[in-house]
Amino acid sequence: GVKGTVQAIRLFTTTVTTTDKQTIYIPNNTISTSIINNYSAADKRRCSWKISVAYGDDYDMIREAMMRIMRRDKRVLDDPAMYSAVVIEARAWVLNADYWDVLDSVMEAFYKELPDHGAHFPFPQLDVHLSKED
């Protein structure tokens, strides 16, 4: 249940720093019997953004705007095979050290710029249909 960057592995504990700068000490006996997802071992990591847009918005225009926004960020690695979009889910490879900054800055750019390309971000709503009985 802990996510962060491993700072040290010692005889009895492993020290992890979380994204909000908490230092967590995990007993190694816990780690030795658990699954470990190591997100910091590789030099690259894929960012993924899921953007909800309203029904009727121009999918192709929004998708192309998202691609331009990602390509404009110099931290997004320039490899066309690494771009994809599924149901307007955008993905890009970045250096592991840039992951959180890119994730936040590109999301902000999507939010600010996609409305200029016809996107309408839906909000939770409930449609109620009433009928009058005779």
PDB file of C-alpha atoms in Angstrom:
ATOM      1  CA  GLY A   1       0.000   0.000   0.000  1.00  0.00           C
ATOM      2  CA  VAL A   2       2.998   2.346  -0.117  1.00  0.00           C
ATOM      3  CA  LYS A   3       4.019   4.158  -3.300  1.00  0.00           C
ATOM      4  CA  GLY A   4       7.232   6.104  -3.602  1.00  0.00           C
ATOM      5  CA  THR A   5      10.915   6.002  -4.437  1.00  0.00           C
ATOM      6  CA  VAL A   6      13.178   3.551  -2.635  1.00  0.00           C
ATOM      7  CA  GLN A   7      15.897   5.547  -0.918  1.00  0.00           C
ATOM      8  CA  ALA A   8      17.737   2.744   0.864  1.00  0.00           C
ATOM      9  CA  ILE A   9      17.587  -0.989   1.497  1.00  0.00           C
ATOM     10  CA  ARG A  10      19.186  -1.924   4.794  1.00  0.00           C
ATOM     11  CA  LEU A  11      19.444  -5.130   6.768  1.00  0.00           C
ATOM     12  CA  PHE A  12      16.058  -4.818   8.513  1.00  0.00           C
ATOM     13  CA  THR A  13      14.193  -2.002   6.719  1.00  0.00           C
ATOM     14  CA  THR A  14      13.649  -0.397   3.336  1.00  0.00           C
ATOM     15  CA  THR A  15      13.266   3.387   3.264  1.00  0.00           C
ATOM     16  CA  VAL A  16      10.764   4.829   0.778  1.00  0.00           C
ATOM     17  CA  THR A  17      10.017   8.502   0.056  1.00  0.00           C
ATOM     18  CA  THR A  18       6.435   9.099  -1.142  1.00  0.00           C
ATOM     19  CA  THR A  19       5.421  11.661  -3.763  1.00  0.00           C
ATOM     20  CA  ASP A  20       4.303  14.011  -0.979  1.00  0.00           C
ATOM     21  CA  LYS A  21       7.752  13.686   0.655  1.00  0.00           C
ATOM     22  CA  GLN A  22       6.832  11.342   3.494  1.00  0.00           C
ATOM     23  CA  THR A  23       9.573   8.965   4.555  1.00  0.00           C
ATOM     24  CA  ILE A  24       8.247   5.458   5.142  1.00  0.00           C
ATOM     25  CA  TYR A  25      10.282   2.669   6.771  1.00  0.00           C
ATOM     26  CA  ILE A  26       9.061  -0.770   5.739  1.00  0.00           C
ATOM     27  CA  PRO A  27      10.255  -3.898   7.559  1.00  0.00           C
ATOM     28  CA  ASN A  28      12.045  -6.140   5.074  1.00  0.00           C
ATOM     29  CA  ASN A  29      10.138  -9.209   6.275  1.00  0.00           C
ATOM     30  CA  THR A  30       6.982  -7.495   4.944  1.00  0.00           C
ATOM     31  CA  ILE A  31       8.642  -6.795   1.611  1.00  0.00           C
ATOM     32  CA  SER A  32      10.045 -10.290   1.230  1.00  0.00           C
ATOM     33  CA  THR A  33       6.514 -11.750   1.181  1.00  0.00           C
ATOM     34  CA  SER A  34       4.876  -9.023  -0.925  1.00  0.00           C
ATOM     35  CA  ILE A  35       4.657  -8.092  -4.584  1.00  0.00           C
ATOM     36  CA  ILE A  36       6.752  -5.041  -5.403  1.00  0.00           C
ATOM     37  CA  ASN A  37       5.952  -2.755  -8.334  1.00  0.00           C
ATOM     38  CA  ASN A  38       9.165  -0.847  -9.055  1.00  0.00           C
ATOM     39  CA  TYR A  39       8.250   2.208 -11.114  1.00  0.00           C
ATOM     40  CA  SER A  40      11.640   3.856 -10.752  1.00  0.00           C
ATOM     41  CA  ALA A  41      13.913   1.094 -12.073  1.00  0.00           C
ATOM     42  CA  ALA A  42      13.536   2.046 -15.750  1.00  0.00           C
ATOM     43  CA  ASP A  43      14.650   5.362 -17.188  1.00  0.00           C
ATOM     44  CA  LYS A  44      11.297   5.863 -18.998  1.00  0.00           C
ATOM     45  CA  ARG A  45       7.708   5.720 -17.824  1.00  0.00           C
ATOM     46  CA  ARG A  46       4.429   6.133 -19.688  1.00  0.00           C
ATOM     47  CA  CYS A  47       2.099   8.951 -18.639  1.00  0.00           C
ATOM     48  CA  SER A  48      -1.593   8.392 -19.260  1.00  0.00           C
ATOM     49  CA  TRP A  49      -4.456  10.902 -19.187  1.00  0.00           C
ATOM     50  CA  LYS A  50      -8.149  10.056 -19.484  1.00  0.00           C
ATOM     51  CA  ILE A  51     -10.182  13.026 -20.687  1.00  0.00           C
ATOM     52  CA  SER A  52     -13.973  12.922 -20.492  1.00  0.00           C
ATOM     53  CA  VAL A  53     -15.738  15.048 -23.066  1.00  0.00           C
ATOM     54  CA  ALA A  54     -19.381  15.607 -23.798  1.00  0.00           C
ATOM     55  CA  TYR A  55     -21.383  13.558 -26.270  1.00  0.00           C
ATOM     56  CA  GLY A  56     -21.393  15.217 -29.669  1.00  0.00           C
ATOM     57  CA  ASP A  57     -17.942  16.828 -29.303  1.00  0.00           C
ATOM     58  CA  ASP A  58     -15.657  16.423 -32.318  1.00  0.00           C
ATOM     59  CA  TYR A  59     -13.533  13.413 -31.340  1.00  0.00           C
ATOM     60  CA  ASP A  60     -10.997  13.826 -34.146  1.00  0.00           C
ATOM     61  CA  MET A  61     -10.420  17.517 -33.405  1.00  0.00           C
ATOM     62  CA  ILE A  62      -9.990  16.899 -29.677  1.00  0.00           C
ATOM     63  CA  ARG A  63      -7.697  13.916 -30.223  1.00  0.00           C
ATOM     64  CA  GLU A  64      -5.483  15.931 -32.586  1.00  0.00           C
ATOM     65  CA  ALA A  65      -5.350  18.833 -30.098  1.00  0.00           C
ATOM     66  CA  MET A  66      -4.279  16.411 -27.359  1.00  0.00           C
ATOM     67  CA  MET A  67      -1.523  15.045 -29.601  1.00  0.00           C
ATOM     68  CA  ARG A  68      -0.259  18.575 -30.351  1.00  0.00           C
ATOM     69  CA  ILE A  69      -0.236  19.441 -26.635  1.00  0.00           C
ATOM     70  CA  MET A  70       1.816  16.333 -25.815  1.00  0.00           C
ATOM     71  CA  ARG A  71       4.273  16.835 -28.680  1.00  0.00           C
ATOM     72  CA  ARG A  72       4.782  20.478 -27.676  1.00  0.00           C
ATOM     73  CA  ASP A  73       6.133  19.461 -24.258  1.00  0.00           C
ATOM     74  CA  LYS A  74       9.858  18.833 -24.813  1.00  0.00           C
ATOM     75  CA  ARG A  75       9.951  16.304 -21.939  1.00  0.00           C
ATOM     76  CA  VAL A  76       7.632  13.992 -23.885  1.00  0.00           C
ATOM     77  CA  LEU A  77       9.912  11.663 -25.787  1.00  0.00           C
ATOM     78  CA  ASP A  78       9.779  12.048 -29.548  1.00  0.00           C
ATOM     79  CA  ASP A  79       8.917   8.572 -30.762  1.00  0.00           C
ATOM     80  CA  PRO A  80       5.751   8.366 -32.892  1.00  0.00           C
ATOM     81  CA  ALA A  81       5.287   4.689 -32.054  1.00  0.00           C
ATOM     82  CA  MET A  82       4.769   5.697 -28.424  1.00  0.00           C
ATOM     83  CA  TYR A  83       1.707   7.869 -29.020  1.00  0.00           C
ATOM     84  CA  SER A  84      -1.773   6.411 -28.910  1.00  0.00           C
ATOM     85  CA  ALA A  85      -5.293   7.344 -28.024  1.00  0.00           C
ATOM     86  CA  VAL A  86      -8.153   5.074 -27.079  1.00  0.00           C
ATOM     87  CA  VAL A  87     -11.498   6.628 -26.205  1.00  0.00           C
ATOM     88  CA  ILE A  88      -9.523   9.824 -25.855  1.00  0.00           C
ATOM     89  CA  GLU A  89      -6.942   8.361 -23.560  1.00  0.00           C
ATOM     90  CA  ALA A  90      -3.605   9.932 -24.356  1.00  0.00           C
ATOM     91  CA  ARG A  91      -0.325   8.264 -23.524  1.00  0.00           C
ATOM     92  CA  ALA A  92       3.259   9.466 -23.833  1.00  0.00           C
ATOM     93  CA  TRP A  93       6.641   8.175 -22.739  1.00  0.00           C
ATOM     94  CA  VAL A  94       8.731  10.465 -20.545  1.00  0.00           C
ATOM     95  CA  LEU A  95      11.894  10.158 -18.515  1.00  0.00           C
ATOM     96  CA  ASN A  96      11.103   8.684 -15.137  1.00  0.00           C
ATOM     97  CA  ALA A  97      12.472  11.784 -13.374  1.00  0.00           C
ATOM     98  CA  ASP A  98       9.984  13.982 -15.314  1.00  0.00           C
ATOM     99  CA  TYR A  99       6.914  11.765 -14.729  1.00  0.00           C
ATOM    100  CA  TRP A 100       4.972  13.764 -12.117  1.00  0.00           C
ATOM    101  CA  ASP A 101       5.769  17.198 -13.588  1.00  0.00           C
ATOM    102  CA  VAL A 102       4.732  16.135 -17.093  1.00  0.00           C
ATOM    103  CA  LEU A 103       1.609  14.390 -15.805  1.00  0.00           C
ATOM    104  CA  ASP A 104       0.472  17.595 -14.093  1.00  0.00           C
ATOM    105  CA  SER A 105       1.511  20.141 -16.730  1.00  0.00           C
ATOM    106  CA  VAL A 106       0.006  18.267 -19.688  1.00  0.00           C
ATOM    107  CA  MET A 107      -3.255  17.687 -17.765  1.00  0.00           C
ATOM    108  CA  GLU A 108      -3.405  21.426 -17.068  1.00  0.00           C
ATOM    109  CA  ALA A 109      -2.792  22.176 -20.760  1.00  0.00           C
ATOM    110  CA  PHE A 110      -5.553  19.744 -21.771  1.00  0.00           C
ATOM    111  CA  TYR A 111      -7.989  21.396 -19.362  1.00  0.00           C
ATOM    112  CA  LYS A 112      -7.136  24.929 -20.502  1.00  0.00           C
ATOM    113  CA  GLU A 113      -6.796  24.345 -24.238  1.00  0.00           C
ATOM    114  CA  LEU A 114      -9.188  21.575 -25.293  1.00  0.00           C
ATOM    115  CA  PRO A 115     -12.277  23.808 -24.959  1.00  0.00           C
ATOM    116  CA  ASP A 116     -10.739  25.942 -27.745  1.00  0.00           C
ATOM    117  CA  HIS A 117     -10.936  22.802 -29.903  1.00  0.00           C
ATOM    118  CA  GLY A 118     -14.568  22.013 -29.182  1.00  0.00           C
ATOM    119  CA  ALA A 119     -14.274  19.953 -25.975  1.00  0.00           C
ATOM    120  CA  HIS A 120     -16.953  20.308 -23.323  1.00  0.00           C
ATOM    121  CA  PHE A 121     -16.018  18.657 -20.053  1.00  0.00           C
ATOM    122  CA  PRO A 122     -19.102  16.919 -18.709  1.00  0.00           C
ATOM    123  CA  PHE A 123     -20.111  17.119 -15.104  1.00  0.00           C
ATOM    124  CA  PRO A 124     -22.035  14.502 -13.162  1.00  0.00           C
ATOM    125  CA  GLN A 125     -25.722  14.923 -13.783  1.00  0.00           C
ATOM    126  CA  LEU A 126     -28.945  13.052 -13.426  1.00  0.00           C
ATOM    127  CA  ASP A 127     -31.625  13.321 -16.079  1.00  0.00           C
ATOM    128  CA  VAL A 128     -35.120  12.926 -14.687  1.00  0.00           C
ATOM    129  CA  HIS A 129     -38.007  12.322 -17.051  1.00  0.00           C
ATOM    130  CA  LEU A 130     -41.476  12.891 -15.686  1.00  0.00           C
ATOM    131  CA  SER A 131     -44.640  11.691 -17.268  1.00  0.00           C
ATOM    132  CA  LYS A 132     -48.120  12.678 -16.318  1.00  0.00           C
ATOM    133  CA  GLU A 133     -50.505   9.818 -15.785  1.00  0.00           C
ATOM    134  CA  ASP A 134     -54.172  10.380 -16.570  1.00  0.00           C
TER     135      ASP A 134
END
